[in-house]
Short mmCIF file of C-alpha atoms (C1' of nucleotides) in Angstrom, two decimals:
data_model
loop_
_atom_site.label_atom_id
_atom_site.label_comp_id
_atom_site.label_asym_id
_atom_site.label_seq_id
_atom_site.Cartn_x
_atom_site.Cartn_y
_atom_site.Cartn_z
CA MET A 49 -27.83 16.64 -1.67
CA GLY A 50 -27.57 20.21 -2.98
CA LYS A 51 -26.73 21.38 -6.14
CA GLY A 52 -23.39 22.15 -5.49
CA GLN A 53 -22.69 18.96 -4.08
CA GLU A 54 -24.15 17.34 -6.99
CA THR A 55 -21.94 19.25 -9.55
CA ARG A 56 -18.97 18.42 -7.35
CA GLU A 57 -19.74 14.57 -7.55
CA ARG A 58 -20.38 14.35 -11.13
CA LEU A 59 -16.85 16.31 -11.25
CA MET A 60 -15.05 13.69 -9.68
CA ASP A 61 -16.81 10.99 -11.26
CA ILE A 62 -15.44 12.12 -14.58
CA ALA A 63 -12.03 13.12 -12.99
CA GLU A 64 -11.99 9.77 -11.46
CA ALA A 65 -12.71 7.66 -14.41
CA SER A 66 -9.81 9.73 -16.67
CA VAL A 67 -7.19 9.63 -13.84
CA LEU A 68 -7.82 5.53 -13.70
CA THR A 69 -7.47 5.10 -17.59
CA LYS A 70 -4.85 7.94 -18.59
CA GLY A 71 -3.13 8.81 -15.38
CA PHE A 72 -3.55 12.04 -13.51
CA GLY A 73 -1.05 13.92 -15.57
CA ALA A 74 -2.73 13.31 -18.47
CA THR A 75 -6.32 14.04 -17.11
CA SER A 76 -6.72 17.45 -18.18
CA ILE A 77 -9.25 20.21 -15.92
CA ASP A 78 -10.14 21.48 -19.70
CA GLU A 79 -11.32 17.56 -20.82
CA ILE A 80 -13.38 17.82 -17.45
CA ILE A 81 -15.16 20.64 -17.49
CA ALA A 82 -15.89 20.22 -21.27
CA GLU A 83 -17.40 16.84 -20.52
CA ALA A 84 -19.31 18.29 -17.21
CA GLU A 85 -20.53 21.13 -19.48
CA ILE A 86 -19.19 23.78 -17.02
CA THR A 87 -16.83 26.42 -17.05
CA LYS A 88 -13.26 26.72 -16.06
CA SER A 89 -14.87 29.11 -13.26
CA GLY A 90 -16.96 26.66 -11.85
CA PHE A 91 -14.16 23.77 -11.53
CA PHE A 92 -12.42 26.31 -9.67
CA TYR A 93 -15.39 27.18 -7.37
CA HIS A 94 -15.31 23.72 -6.44
CA PHE A 95 -11.54 22.54 -6.30
CA ARG A 96 -8.92 25.24 -5.37
CA ASP A 97 -6.32 23.31 -7.75
CA LYS A 98 -5.62 19.94 -9.21
CA ASN A 99 -4.13 18.86 -5.69
CA GLN A 100 -7.17 19.41 -3.81
CA LEU A 101 -8.90 17.95 -6.77
CA ALA A 102 -6.86 14.87 -6.13
CA LEU A 103 -7.21 14.77 -2.32
CA ALA A 104 -10.96 14.84 -3.08
CA LEU A 105 -10.65 11.79 -4.96
CA LEU A 106 -8.43 9.80 -3.01
CA GLN A 107 -10.05 10.34 0.02
CA ARG A 108 -13.42 9.37 -1.69
CA TYR A 109 -11.42 6.33 -2.99
CA VAL A 110 -10.30 4.85 0.06
CA ASP A 111 -13.66 5.40 1.86
CA ARG A 112 -15.16 3.40 -0.72
CA GLU A 113 -12.88 0.44 -0.90
CA ASP A 114 -12.59 0.51 2.63
CA GLU A 115 -16.33 0.11 2.78
CA LEU A 116 -16.23 -2.67 0.00
CA LEU A 117 -13.60 -4.66 1.99
CA ASP A 118 -15.77 -4.50 5.14
CA ASP A 119 -18.79 -5.67 3.91
CA LEU A 120 -17.01 -8.13 1.78
CA PHE A 121 -15.12 -9.80 5.17
CA ALA A 122 -18.37 -9.10 7.47
CA ARG A 123 -19.87 -11.43 4.87
CA ALA A 124 -17.56 -14.07 5.25
CA ARG A 125 -17.26 -13.84 8.82
CA GLU A 126 -21.26 -14.66 8.60
CA LEU A 127 -20.46 -17.51 6.47
CA HIS A 128 -18.05 -19.09 8.89
CA ASP A 129 -16.85 -18.98 12.15
CA ASP A 130 -13.10 -19.91 12.03
CA PRO A 131 -11.17 -16.75 11.12
CA LEU A 132 -8.83 -18.55 9.09
CA HIS A 133 -11.80 -19.89 6.90
CA ALA A 134 -13.51 -17.01 6.96
CA PHE A 135 -10.39 -14.81 5.89
CA LEU A 136 -9.94 -17.21 3.07
CA ILE A 137 -13.74 -17.17 2.00
CA GLY A 138 -13.02 -13.28 2.02
CA LEU A 139 -10.31 -13.50 -0.14
CA LYS A 140 -12.49 -15.85 -2.77
CA LEU A 141 -15.30 -13.49 -2.62
CA PHE A 142 -12.71 -10.21 -3.34
CA ALA A 143 -10.99 -12.59 -6.25
CA GLU A 144 -14.41 -13.29 -7.59
CA MET A 145 -15.22 -9.94 -7.22
CA MET A 146 -11.88 -8.71 -9.08
CA ALA A 147 -13.00 -11.05 -11.79
CA ASP A 148 -16.24 -10.11 -12.50
CA LEU A 149 -15.18 -6.54 -13.56
CA PRO A 150 -15.08 -7.21 -17.17
CA LYS A 151 -12.56 -5.03 -18.14
CA GLY A 152 -10.66 -5.71 -15.47
CA HIS A 153 -9.71 -3.68 -12.22
CA PRO A 154 -9.59 0.22 -13.42
CA GLY A 155 -6.49 0.64 -11.36
CA CYS A 156 -5.79 2.27 -8.18
CA LEU A 157 -5.42 6.03 -7.25
CA VAL A 158 -3.26 4.78 -4.35
CA ALA A 159 -0.44 3.59 -6.72
CA THR A 160 -1.30 6.59 -9.26
CA CYS A 161 -0.27 8.50 -6.33
CA CYS A 162 2.71 6.75 -5.53
CA TYR A 163 3.68 7.02 -9.51
CA ASN A 164 3.29 10.91 -9.83
CA GLU A 165 4.84 11.73 -6.22
CA ARG A 166 5.74 15.69 -7.43
CA LEU A 167 1.91 16.49 -8.73
CA PHE A 168 0.86 15.82 -5.48
CA ASP A 169 1.37 17.91 -2.20
CA SER A 170 2.28 16.49 1.21
CA ASP A 171 -1.36 16.13 2.20
CA VAL A 172 -2.37 13.81 -0.33
CA ARG A 173 1.03 11.33 0.38
CA GLU A 174 -0.38 11.90 4.18
CA LEU A 175 -3.59 10.42 3.32
CA ASN A 176 -2.44 7.62 0.97
CA LYS A 177 -0.21 6.55 3.30
CA HIS A 178 -2.68 6.54 6.39
CA ALA A 179 -4.69 4.58 4.22
CA LEU A 180 -2.13 1.79 3.80
CA LEU A 181 -1.68 1.76 7.32
CA LYS A 182 -5.54 1.19 8.13
CA TRP A 183 -5.75 -1.64 5.84
CA ARG A 184 -2.40 -3.05 7.51
CA ARG A 185 -4.49 -2.91 10.74
CA ARG A 186 -7.56 -4.33 9.14
CA PHE A 187 -5.64 -7.53 7.80
CA LEU A 188 -3.38 -7.71 10.98
CA ALA A 189 -6.10 -7.77 13.59
CA GLU A 190 -7.55 -10.75 11.25
CA LEU A 191 -4.06 -12.99 10.92
CA GLU A 192 -3.45 -12.42 14.78
CA LYS A 193 -7.06 -13.90 15.47
CA ILE A 194 -5.82 -16.85 12.88
CA ALA A 195 -2.36 -17.21 14.35
CA ALA A 196 -3.42 -17.64 17.84
CA ILE A 197 -5.57 -20.47 16.49
CA TYR A 198 -3.19 -21.54 13.77
CA PRO A 199 0.17 -21.84 14.52
CA PRO A 200 2.20 -20.36 11.41
CA LYS A 201 4.19 -23.14 9.76
CA ASP A 202 6.93 -20.59 8.47
CA ASP A 203 8.59 -17.96 10.76
CA VAL A 204 6.69 -14.72 9.46
CA ASP A 205 5.81 -11.09 10.44
CA LEU A 206 2.37 -10.66 10.64
CA GLU A 207 2.44 -7.24 9.91
CA ALA A 208 4.64 -7.97 6.31
CA VAL A 209 1.62 -10.64 5.73
CA ALA A 210 -1.04 -8.03 6.55
CA ASP A 211 0.83 -5.62 4.20
CA MET A 212 1.08 -8.45 1.46
CA VAL A 213 -2.80 -7.98 0.86
CA THR A 214 -2.27 -4.73 -0.12
CA GLY A 215 0.92 -5.41 -1.67
CA ILE A 216 -0.71 -8.24 -4.02
CA VAL A 217 -3.76 -6.14 -5.32
CA GLU A 218 -1.28 -3.58 -5.97
CA GLY A 219 0.96 -5.54 -8.24
CA GLY A 220 -1.71 -7.60 -9.49
CA ILE A 221 -3.36 -4.46 -10.85
CA VAL A 222 0.07 -3.42 -12.36
CA LEU A 223 0.38 -7.08 -14.04
CA SER A 224 -3.14 -6.74 -15.34
CA ARG A 225 -3.00 -3.68 -16.76
CA ALA A 226 0.86 -4.02 -18.78
CA LEU A 227 -0.40 -7.71 -19.64
CA GLU A 228 -3.96 -6.44 -20.83
CA ALA A 229 -5.00 -9.57 -18.92
CA PRO A 230 -7.55 -8.69 -16.71
CA GLN A 231 -7.83 -12.39 -14.71
CA GLU A 232 -4.39 -11.91 -13.45
CA LEU A 233 -5.52 -9.45 -10.31
CA SER A 234 -7.83 -12.55 -9.46
CA LYS A 235 -5.25 -15.25 -9.90
CA GLN A 236 -2.80 -13.28 -7.81
CA ILE A 237 -5.22 -12.75 -4.81
CA LEU A 238 -6.06 -16.68 -4.98
CA LEU A 239 -1.89 -17.49 -4.96
CA PHE A 240 -2.16 -15.00 -1.70
CA ARG A 241 -5.30 -17.28 -0.57
CA SER A 242 -2.70 -20.55 -1.36
CA TYR A 243 -0.17 -18.93 0.75
CA LEU A 244 -2.37 -18.76 3.57
CA LYS A 245 -3.83 -22.11 3.83
CA LEU A 246 -0.07 -23.85 3.47
CA LEU A 247 1.08 -21.36 6.22
CA PHE A 248 -1.87 -22.08 8.77
CA MET A 249 -3.80 -24.64 7.81
CA PRO A 250 -2.66 -27.46 10.10
CA ALA A 251 -3.61 -30.72 7.89
CA TYR A 252 -2.80 -29.36 4.58
CA ASN A 253 0.38 -31.29 2.77
CA MET B 170 30.79 5.27 -27.48
CA GLY B 171 31.39 8.26 -29.59
CA LYS B 172 30.40 11.42 -28.28
CA GLY B 173 26.57 11.38 -29.13
CA GLN B 174 26.16 8.22 -27.58
CA GLU B 175 27.50 9.91 -24.38
CA THR B 176 25.18 12.90 -24.64
CA ARG B 177 22.28 10.46 -24.99
CA GLU B 178 23.06 8.62 -22.13
CA ARG B 179 23.79 11.80 -20.17
CA LEU B 180 20.26 12.84 -21.16
CA MET B 181 18.76 9.51 -20.18
CA ASP B 182 20.57 9.16 -17.01
CA ILE B 183 19.26 12.33 -15.79
CA ALA B 184 15.59 11.23 -16.89
CA GLU B 185 15.56 8.38 -15.53
CA ALA B 186 16.48 9.93 -12.00
CA SER B 187 14.14 12.38 -12.40
CA VAL B 188 11.05 9.99 -13.62
CA LEU B 189 11.53 7.67 -11.01
CA THR B 190 11.54 10.02 -8.41
CA LYS B 191 8.81 12.57 -9.65
CA GLY B 192 7.03 10.50 -12.14
CA PHE B 193 7.13 10.61 -15.79
CA GLY B 194 4.43 13.67 -16.15
CA ALA B 195 6.26 15.82 -13.75
CA THR B 196 9.58 15.46 -15.50
CA SER B 197 10.25 18.09 -17.71
CA ILE B 198 12.42 18.16 -20.73
CA ASP B 199 13.62 22.09 -19.85
CA GLU B 200 14.70 20.73 -16.73
CA ILE B 201 16.48 17.69 -18.35
CA ILE B 202 18.45 19.63 -20.55
CA ALA B 203 19.00 22.71 -17.77
CA GLU B 204 20.96 19.64 -15.79
CA ALA B 205 22.58 18.35 -18.66
CA GLU B 206 23.74 21.98 -19.96
CA ILE B 207 22.52 21.29 -23.56
CA THR B 208 19.78 23.09 -25.57
CA LYS B 209 16.47 22.08 -26.79
CA SER B 210 17.38 21.43 -29.71
CA GLY B 211 20.11 19.20 -28.87
CA PHE B 212 17.50 17.37 -26.65
CA PHE B 213 15.13 16.79 -30.01
CA TYR B 214 18.64 15.95 -31.88
CA HIS B 215 18.44 12.73 -29.89
CA PHE B 216 14.87 12.28 -29.21
CA ARG B 217 12.00 12.59 -31.17
CA ASP B 218 9.64 13.44 -28.46
CA LYS B 219 9.11 12.36 -25.11
CA ASN B 220 7.44 9.07 -26.11
CA GLN B 221 10.69 8.27 -27.95
CA LEU B 222 12.54 8.95 -24.64
CA ALA B 223 9.94 7.06 -22.94
CA LEU B 224 11.02 4.02 -25.13
CA ALA B 225 14.66 4.48 -24.92
CA LEU B 226 14.70 4.43 -20.98
CA LEU B 227 12.52 1.54 -20.71
CA GLN B 228 14.55 -0.36 -23.02
CA ARG B 229 17.21 0.49 -20.94
CA TYR B 230 16.12 -0.22 -18.06
CA VAL B 231 14.34 -4.07 -18.58
CA ASP B 232 17.65 -4.60 -20.55
CA ARG B 233 19.64 -3.52 -16.83
CA GLU B 234 17.22 -5.35 -14.72
CA ASP B 235 17.16 -8.66 -16.72
CA GLU B 236 20.88 -9.00 -16.68
CA LEU B 237 20.78 -7.98 -12.83
CA LEU B 238 18.58 -11.02 -12.66
CA ASP B 239 20.30 -13.28 -15.15
CA ASP B 240 23.52 -12.77 -12.80
CA LEU B 241 21.98 -12.81 -9.45
CA PHE B 242 19.82 -16.39 -10.48
CA ALA B 243 23.18 -17.92 -12.06
CA ARG B 244 25.09 -17.07 -9.14
CA ALA B 245 22.14 -18.73 -6.75
CA ARG B 246 22.87 -21.95 -9.10
CA GLU B 247 26.40 -22.03 -8.74
CA LEU B 248 25.36 -21.89 -4.94
CA HIS B 249 23.19 -25.20 -4.95
CA ASP B 250 22.56 -27.67 -7.58
CA ASP B 251 18.75 -28.24 -6.71
CA PRO B 252 16.46 -26.05 -8.84
CA LEU B 253 14.62 -25.21 -5.47
CA HIS B 254 17.18 -24.59 -3.62
CA ALA B 255 18.65 -22.25 -6.00
CA PHE B 256 15.44 -20.49 -6.43
CA LEU B 257 15.25 -19.60 -2.45
CA ILE B 258 18.79 -18.45 -2.44
CA GLY B 259 18.23 -16.17 -5.54
CA LEU B 260 15.09 -14.75 -3.81
CA LYS B 261 17.12 -14.16 -0.84
CA LEU B 262 20.10 -12.66 -2.81
CA PHE B 263 17.77 -10.56 -4.39
CA ALA B 264 15.86 -9.27 -1.16
CA GLU B 265 19.02 -8.35 0.52
CA MET B 266 20.25 -6.30 -2.51
CA MET B 267 16.81 -4.53 -2.66
CA ALA B 268 17.40 -4.24 1.15
CA ASP B 269 20.49 -2.82 0.61
CA LEU B 270 19.41 0.08 -1.31
CA PRO B 271 19.79 2.70 1.26
CA LYS B 272 16.46 5.04 0.01
CA GLY B 273 14.11 2.05 -1.14
CA HIS B 274 13.90 1.16 -4.34
CA PRO B 275 13.54 4.07 -6.74
CA GLY B 276 10.52 2.94 -8.47
CA CYS B 277 10.00 0.73 -11.44
CA LEU B 278 9.51 1.96 -14.89
CA VAL B 279 7.33 -0.57 -16.18
CA ALA B 280 4.91 0.36 -13.18
CA THR B 281 5.12 4.14 -13.73
CA CYS B 282 4.32 3.41 -17.68
CA CYS B 283 1.30 1.38 -16.35
CA TYR B 284 -0.11 4.37 -14.45
CA ASN B 285 0.90 7.19 -17.32
CA GLU B 286 -0.79 5.54 -19.91
CA ARG B 287 -1.99 7.59 -22.16
CA LEU B 288 1.63 9.71 -22.00
CA PHE B 289 2.78 7.03 -23.48
CA ASP B 290 2.32 5.26 -27.07
CA SER B 291 1.32 1.93 -28.04
CA ASP B 292 5.19 1.05 -28.95
CA VAL B 293 6.16 1.36 -25.31
CA ARG B 294 2.88 -0.37 -24.00
CA GLU B 295 4.34 -3.74 -26.08
CA LEU B 296 7.35 -3.00 -24.83
CA ASN B 297 6.58 -2.99 -21.38
CA LYS B 298 4.12 -5.97 -22.08
CA HIS B 299 7.11 -8.10 -23.62
CA ALA B 300 9.43 -7.59 -20.59
CA LEU B 301 6.97 -8.97 -18.23
CA LEU B 302 6.30 -11.97 -20.27
CA LYS B 303 9.94 -12.38 -20.43
CA TRP B 304 10.17 -12.45 -16.64
CA ARG B 305 7.16 -14.93 -16.77
CA ARG B 306 8.98 -17.12 -19.36
CA ARG B 307 12.33 -16.69 -17.39
CA PHE B 308 10.69 -17.89 -13.43
CA LEU B 309 8.26 -20.41 -15.18
CA ALA B 310 11.05 -22.44 -16.49
CA GLU B 311 12.66 -22.75 -12.99
CA LEU B 312 9.45 -23.58 -11.13
CA GLU B 313 8.77 -25.94 -13.90
CA LYS B 314 12.04 -27.56 -13.04
CA ILE B 315 11.34 -27.61 -8.90
CA ALA B 316 7.75 -29.13 -9.73
CA ALA B 317 9.21 -31.68 -11.35
CA ILE B 318 11.10 -32.92 -8.40
CA TYR B 319 9.09 -31.53 -5.88
CA PRO B 320 5.26 -31.95 -6.41
CA PRO B 321 3.71 -28.58 -5.20
CA LYS B 322 1.26 -29.11 -1.93
CA ASP B 323 -1.45 -26.93 -3.76
CA ASP B 324 -3.17 -26.65 -6.92
CA VAL B 325 -1.77 -23.91 -8.42
CA ASP B 326 -1.09 -22.57 -11.85
CA LEU B 327 2.81 -22.10 -12.20
CA GLU B 328 2.14 -19.47 -15.01
CA ALA B 329 0.52 -17.08 -12.31
CA VAL B 330 3.38 -18.00 -9.71
CA ALA B 331 5.98 -16.70 -11.93
CA ASP B 332 4.01 -13.74 -12.46
CA MET B 333 3.65 -13.29 -8.66
CA VAL B 334 7.77 -12.65 -8.61
CA THR B 335 6.93 -9.40 -10.89
CA GLY B 336 3.88 -8.82 -8.94
CA ILE B 337 5.24 -8.65 -5.44
CA VAL B 338 8.07 -6.89 -6.39
CA GLU B 339 5.80 -4.22 -8.05
CA GLY B 340 3.61 -4.26 -5.07
CA GLY B 341 6.62 -4.05 -2.77
CA ILE B 342 7.72 -0.94 -4.66
CA VAL B 343 4.29 0.86 -4.18
CA LEU B 344 4.19 -0.08 -0.48
CA SER B 345 7.58 0.78 -0.12
CA ARG B 346 7.15 4.22 -1.63
CA ALA B 347 3.59 5.12 -0.34
CA LEU B 348 4.34 4.02 3.72
CA GLU B 349 7.96 5.70 3.52
CA ALA B 350 9.32 2.56 4.72
CA PRO B 351 12.28 1.29 2.45
CA GLN B 352 12.41 -2.44 3.82
CA GLU B 353 9.10 -3.05 2.69
CA LEU B 354 10.17 -4.56 -0.56
CA SER B 355 12.52 -6.87 0.94
CA LYS B 356 10.16 -8.26 3.48
CA GLN B 357 7.67 -9.07 0.62
CA ILE B 358 10.09 -10.60 -1.25
CA LEU B 359 11.17 -12.97 1.50
CA LEU B 360 7.10 -13.20 2.14
CA PHE B 361 6.91 -14.80 -1.76
CA ARG B 362 9.97 -16.91 -1.13
CA SER B 363 8.33 -18.48 2.22
CA TYR B 364 5.37 -19.27 0.02
CA LEU B 365 7.53 -21.31 -2.40
CA LYS B 366 9.23 -23.07 0.70
CA LEU B 367 5.69 -24.16 1.93
CA LEU B 368 4.54 -25.26 -1.73
CA PHE B 369 7.27 -27.10 -2.70
CA MET B 370 9.66 -27.95 -0.07
CA PRO B 371 8.79 -31.85 1.32
CA ALA B 372 9.53 -32.09 4.82
CA TYR B 373 8.18 -28.38 5.86
CA ASN B 374 5.58 -28.57 8.28
"C1'" DG C 194 -39.54 42.10 -1.84
"C1'" DC C 195 -35.03 42.49 -1.47
"C1'" DC C 196 -30.89 40.83 0.73
"C1'" DG C 197 -26.79 37.95 0.74
"C1'" DG C 198 -24.84 33.52 0.18
"C1'" DT C 199 -24.43 29.80 -3.00
"C1'" DA C 200 -23.32 28.13 -7.66
"C1'" DC C 201 -21.95 29.29 -11.31
"C1'" DA C 202 -20.62 32.17 -16.40
"C1'" DG C 203 -17.70 34.89 -19.40
"C1'" DT C 204 -13.61 36.99 -19.96
"C1'" DA C 205 -8.79 38.42 -19.99
"C1'" DC C 206 -4.57 37.12 -19.26
"C1'" DC C 207 -0.19 34.63 -17.16
"C1'" DG C 208 3.72 31.02 -16.72
"C1'" DT C 209 5.13 26.50 -18.20
"C1'" DC C 210 5.53 23.24 -21.29
"C1'" DA C 211 5.96 19.83 -25.13
"C1'" DG C 212 7.22 20.07 -29.85
"C1'" DT C 213 8.22 22.94 -34.51
"C1'" DA C 214 10.89 25.11 -37.82
"C1'" DC C 215 15.20 26.22 -39.41
"C1'" DA C 216 19.23 28.59 -40.37
"C1'" DG C 217 23.77 28.30 -38.56
"C1'" DT C 218 27.93 26.35 -36.31
"C1'" DT C 219 31.61 23.24 -34.34
"C1'" DT C 220 33.62 19.05 -34.13
"C1'" DC C 221 35.03 14.43 -35.56
"C1'" DT C 222 36.12 11.47 -39.67
"C1'" DG C 223 37.56 9.38 -43.74
"C1'" DC D 118 39.36 19.22 -47.25
"C1'" DA D 119 34.80 17.70 -47.58
"C1'" DG D 120 30.64 15.80 -45.49
"C1'" DA D 121 28.61 14.05 -41.95
"C1'" DA D 122 27.18 14.39 -36.90
"C1'" DA D 123 26.56 16.67 -32.88
"C1'" DC D 124 24.81 20.41 -31.74
"C1'" DT D 125 23.50 26.07 -30.95
"C1'" DG D 126 20.04 30.16 -31.41
"C1'" DT D 127 16.17 31.99 -31.91
"C1'" DA D 128 11.46 32.44 -32.98
"C1'" DC D 129 7.30 30.40 -32.69
"C1'" DT D 130 2.69 27.73 -31.31
"C1'" DG D 131 -0.99 25.48 -28.89
"C1'" DA D 132 -1.98 22.95 -24.77
"C1'" DC D 133 -2.52 23.37 -19.94
"C1'" DG D 134 -2.57 24.93 -15.07
"C1'" DG D 135 -3.95 28.72 -12.56
"C1'" DT D 136 -5.34 33.99 -11.38
"C1'" DA D 137 -8.24 37.79 -11.31
"C1'" DC D 138 -12.34 39.76 -11.46
"C1'" DT D 139 -16.69 41.37 -12.86
"C1'" DG D 140 -21.52 39.42 -13.37
"C1'" DT D 141 -25.71 36.89 -12.74
"C1'" DA D 142 -29.02 33.56 -11.75
"C1'" DC D 143 -31.37 31.49 -8.40
"C1'" DC D 144 -32.96 30.49 -3.63
"C1'" DG D 145 -34.18 30.51 1.25
"C1'" DG D 146 -34.74 33.67 4.89
"C1'" DC D 147 -36.47 37.93 7.40
#
DNA sequence: GCCGGTACAGTACCGTCAGTACAGTTTCTG
DNA sequence: CAGAAACTGTACTGACGGTACTGTACCGGC
């Protein structure tokens, strides 16, 4: 990694931390460059404006989350051949990971974008949308494999169930932060897991 | 309502609409006063600063939502004596109400606060927390009545299930907005309803 | 060894926005 | 008619995002 890329990453690290704790609007460029010990010129050399910074942050964020989920559910499939049980194991691993974050999940850039709409241009919103659609496809594929084996016990739209994973996580983060209860997110993920058990597991009564 | 109160309400109406579509940070006082045809002095006569405006907006918002939920679940109890069925009816009514909003739910001020943390002082965060705790109590009371009659088919923490209502709604709003799919929120509420059916209804298999 | 790009530093400036200060004015109310 | 409530008007400050442009240290290639 060249020197430029290094500085760019450092700026993004500082910005991300600030955005996730204070929100995008409350994160000032002056503050970022002070912490990075760089001048304003240096910052604008790397990012045309704050929107470009947001775009870069979001891109990096969704790539990382994607990789994390890939690893996690791949590991779950290693632990169990059955798609339902693998998914349930994956959710358990996910919940445990969220529970282990000592200060709770720092927040989600996807939702941050959502609640700061006009601060971001159409590029950012498009990227955000595509990230959510990717997660929908990811979970839908798993759910279809499950439903093929275990007929669901309620008439549900599997696409909506796939979206529910994202929704539960986003909602759980809001709850955790607003209630100052770090374990809340993990609990919500486990409740979703409970739903899948009741929905798909045959001998569950 | 005196003239002062009237102006105050008008300012809050304009501000609320702007905050829900653009976010709090992107809502400028200059913009609000232009639309309200009032001077800056006039604005600061009613609100000490932007935090006071946020506090007033949030207070009014949670009061309204509270009243709405009161009416809705009271109506549901009129329609069915059994607490489980009444709750399911209430959720159905809620989902229908959310589906009928032509442009989707405008967003939730509670989550807006959550994702703009530093913009708001501790008063706002406290109010936010108390609102969520009130909803927890509300739904927990119903769930306990249900669980007393219908033993839950999975070992769940009813408090977390109560929080799940709020979480599903918050998450659903994020999904709706980010995906530009107004029906998403309604679908997520109905999925939560499906969970409650599977969790509590005896002959459901 | 100098040439050109990369990666910044420095300086100066502009518009927008939240917020302050304070004096003056209208409008309602007792 | 007094006094409070509900503003208007004007002038200003400081933080912030962003622009513009000049200068410069470093670094690899020829």
